[in-house]
Short mmCIF file of C-alpha atoms and ligand atoms in Angstrom, two decimals:
data_model
loop_
_atom_site.label_atom_id
_atom_site.label_comp_id
_atom_site.label_asym_id
_atom_site.label_seq_id
_atom_site.Cartn_x
_atom_site.Cartn_y
_atom_site.Cartn_z
CA MET A 2 27.23 -53.76 -53.97
CA THR A 3 25.42 -55.77 -56.63
CA ALA A 4 28.64 -57.49 -57.73
CA MET A 5 29.62 -58.29 -54.13
CA THR A 6 26.19 -59.66 -53.33
CA PHE A 7 26.32 -61.95 -56.37
CA ASP A 8 29.72 -63.23 -55.18
CA LEU A 9 28.40 -63.64 -51.64
CA THR A 10 25.25 -65.55 -52.56
CA ARG A 11 27.12 -67.75 -55.04
CA THR A 12 29.49 -68.72 -52.22
CA LEU A 13 26.85 -69.15 -49.52
CA SER A 14 24.48 -71.16 -51.69
CA ALA A 15 27.08 -73.87 -52.28
CA ARG A 16 26.04 -75.12 -48.81
CA TRP A 17 22.28 -74.72 -49.19
CA LYS A 18 20.15 -77.84 -49.54
CA PRO A 19 16.88 -78.25 -51.44
CA GLY A 20 14.11 -77.08 -49.13
CA ASP A 21 16.27 -74.56 -47.29
CA GLN A 22 14.59 -71.19 -47.16
CA ILE A 23 15.64 -67.64 -48.04
CA VAL A 24 13.59 -64.61 -47.03
CA VAL A 25 13.47 -61.47 -49.19
CA THR A 26 11.14 -58.48 -49.17
CA SER A 27 9.45 -56.18 -51.65
CA LEU A 28 11.31 -53.23 -50.07
CA GLU A 29 14.55 -54.42 -51.62
CA HIS A 30 16.52 -52.86 -54.43
CA ASP A 31 17.03 -55.52 -57.10
CA ALA A 32 20.66 -55.75 -55.93
CA ASN A 33 19.43 -57.42 -52.73
CA LEU A 34 16.92 -59.60 -54.57
CA ARG A 35 18.27 -61.04 -57.82
CA PRO A 36 21.45 -62.54 -56.32
CA TRP A 37 19.38 -64.33 -53.65
CA LEU A 38 16.69 -65.46 -56.12
CA LEU A 39 19.18 -66.89 -58.60
CA ALA A 40 21.24 -68.59 -55.90
CA ALA A 41 18.10 -70.10 -54.37
CA GLN A 42 16.94 -71.33 -57.77
CA HIS A 43 20.32 -72.92 -58.37
CA ALA A 44 20.34 -74.65 -54.95
CA GLY A 45 16.67 -75.67 -54.99
CA ALA A 46 16.00 -73.44 -51.99
CA VAL A 47 12.57 -71.97 -51.28
CA VAL A 48 12.18 -68.18 -51.51
CA ARG A 49 9.73 -66.48 -49.16
CA TRP A 50 9.01 -63.09 -50.74
CA LEU A 51 7.36 -60.80 -48.17
CA ASP A 52 5.41 -57.65 -48.99
CA PHE A 53 5.38 -54.39 -47.08
CA ASP A 54 2.00 -52.95 -46.12
CA PRO A 55 0.96 -50.80 -49.12
CA LYS A 56 -1.18 -48.53 -46.88
CA THR A 57 1.65 -47.55 -44.53
CA GLY A 58 4.76 -48.43 -46.50
CA GLU A 59 5.97 -50.30 -43.40
CA LEU A 60 7.23 -53.85 -43.12
CA PRO A 61 6.07 -55.07 -39.70
CA VAL A 62 8.51 -57.34 -37.88
CA GLU A 63 5.70 -59.90 -37.54
CA THR A 64 5.58 -60.26 -41.32
CA ILE A 65 9.12 -61.56 -41.16
CA THR A 66 8.83 -63.60 -37.98
CA ALA A 67 5.78 -65.42 -39.37
CA ALA A 68 7.87 -66.59 -42.32
CA LEU A 69 10.87 -67.83 -40.32
CA ASN A 70 11.41 -71.48 -39.57
CA SER A 71 14.21 -73.91 -38.86
CA ARG A 72 14.98 -74.20 -42.60
CA THR A 73 15.55 -70.44 -42.98
CA ARG A 74 19.18 -69.84 -43.88
CA TRP A 75 19.25 -66.13 -44.67
CA VAL A 76 17.08 -63.05 -44.45
CA ALA A 77 17.96 -60.35 -46.99
CA ILE A 78 16.66 -57.02 -45.73
CA THR A 79 17.29 -53.39 -46.58
CA ALA A 80 18.17 -50.97 -43.79
CA ALA A 81 16.29 -48.28 -45.72
CA SER A 82 14.29 -48.38 -48.94
CA ASN A 83 15.75 -46.23 -51.71
CA VAL A 84 12.23 -45.87 -53.18
CA ILE A 85 9.98 -44.97 -50.24
CA GLY A 86 12.43 -44.45 -47.37
CA THR A 87 10.98 -47.17 -45.12
CA LYS A 88 13.40 -48.27 -42.41
CA PRO A 89 12.43 -51.75 -41.22
CA ASP A 90 13.24 -52.67 -37.62
CA VAL A 91 16.38 -54.55 -38.62
CA ALA A 92 17.49 -55.15 -35.01
CA ALA A 93 14.24 -56.95 -34.18
CA ILE A 94 14.29 -58.84 -37.48
CA SER A 95 17.88 -59.95 -36.84
CA ALA A 96 17.06 -61.10 -33.31
CA ALA A 97 14.12 -63.17 -34.60
CA ALA A 98 16.20 -64.63 -37.44
CA HIS A 99 19.02 -65.60 -35.09
CA LYS A 100 16.54 -67.39 -32.82
CA VAL A 101 15.81 -69.89 -35.62
CA GLY A 102 19.48 -70.12 -36.60
CA ALA A 103 19.19 -67.92 -39.70
CA ARG A 104 21.59 -65.15 -40.67
CA VAL A 105 20.88 -61.65 -41.86
CA HIS A 106 22.27 -59.73 -44.82
CA VAL A 107 21.58 -56.01 -44.60
CA ASP A 108 21.63 -53.73 -47.63
CA ALA A 109 22.91 -50.47 -46.17
CA VAL A 110 23.48 -48.68 -49.48
CA HIS A 111 20.65 -46.20 -49.01
CA LEU A 112 20.97 -45.78 -45.24
CA ALA A 113 24.73 -45.15 -45.29
CA ALA A 114 24.33 -41.81 -47.02
CA HIS A 115 22.06 -40.62 -44.21
CA GLU A 116 23.18 -42.24 -40.96
CA LEU A 117 26.17 -43.82 -39.30
CA ILE A 118 25.76 -47.58 -39.51
CA ASP A 119 25.77 -49.51 -36.23
CA MET A 120 26.37 -53.04 -37.47
CA ARG A 121 26.20 -54.61 -33.99
CA GLY A 122 23.13 -52.59 -33.08
CA LEU A 123 21.40 -53.81 -36.23
CA GLY A 124 22.39 -57.38 -35.39
CA ALA A 125 23.53 -57.86 -38.97
CA ASP A 126 25.73 -60.79 -39.95
CA ILE A 127 26.79 -59.05 -43.14
CA ILE A 128 26.28 -55.47 -44.25
CA SER A 129 26.72 -54.39 -47.85
CA CYS A 130 27.32 -50.85 -48.94
CA SER A 131 28.49 -48.76 -51.91
CA PRO A 132 30.96 -45.93 -51.24
CA TYR A 133 29.94 -44.06 -54.39
CA LYS A 134 26.69 -43.23 -52.63
CA PHE A 135 28.67 -40.91 -50.36
CA LEU A 136 31.20 -39.61 -52.89
CA GLY A 137 33.57 -42.58 -52.67
CA PRO A 138 34.81 -44.67 -55.61
CA HIS A 139 32.60 -46.95 -57.68
CA TRP A 140 33.41 -50.53 -58.60
CA ARG A 141 36.11 -50.70 -61.27
CA ALA A 142 36.36 -54.24 -62.55
CA GLY A 143 39.81 -55.27 -63.74
CA ARG A 144 41.74 -52.26 -62.39
C1 LIG B 19 19.27 -49.53 -51.72
C2 LIG B 19 20.25 -49.90 -52.79
N1 LIG B 19 20.84 -51.12 -52.72
C3 LIG B 19 21.73 -51.52 -53.66
C4 LIG B 19 22.08 -50.69 -54.71
C5 LIG B 19 23.08 -51.21 -55.70
O1 LIG B 19 24.35 -50.66 -55.46
P1 LIG B 19 25.49 -50.76 -56.58
O2 LIG B 19 25.17 -49.74 -57.62
O3 LIG B 19 26.78 -50.47 -55.84
O4 LIG B 19 25.47 -52.15 -57.13
C6 LIG B 19 21.50 -49.43 -54.83
C7 LIG B 19 21.85 -48.54 -55.95
O5 LIG B 19 21.24 -47.53 -56.20
C8 LIG B 19 20.56 -49.02 -53.85
O6 LIG B 19 19.95 -47.83 -53.90
#
């Protein structure tokens, strides 16, 4: 998933302009952070890094919607935190992102081992996953 997300963000960011905005959250595994941060740095894009509520462990939809604007290109959001299990309301976040013309990348690595993924229901533009989390193969570069 990490390798794919680096490839994805490298490709997407070729079209980003200085001042475009990327939204990430503190619920993310580094695999859904570092690729976006490095791509944004390379393109001169602004990163809005949003924190979950430390008292509840939740990431209210309003935290995301307040950060969205017409320059937002992508929201990178986990479907479930691998550290504290929080499941943000991805469907509502996607709907809000789409309203401003942004797209949504969902990290489903943790969720996929627990639930069937409904990509349309989540409103995701792209979902990333890792089959080895449910006994599938891992990435084998060069084979
Ligand atoms: C939530 C989450 N996202 C992404 C990853 C990274 O997946 P990969 O090891 O396939 O790069 C992990 C790995 O543990 C994870 O738990």
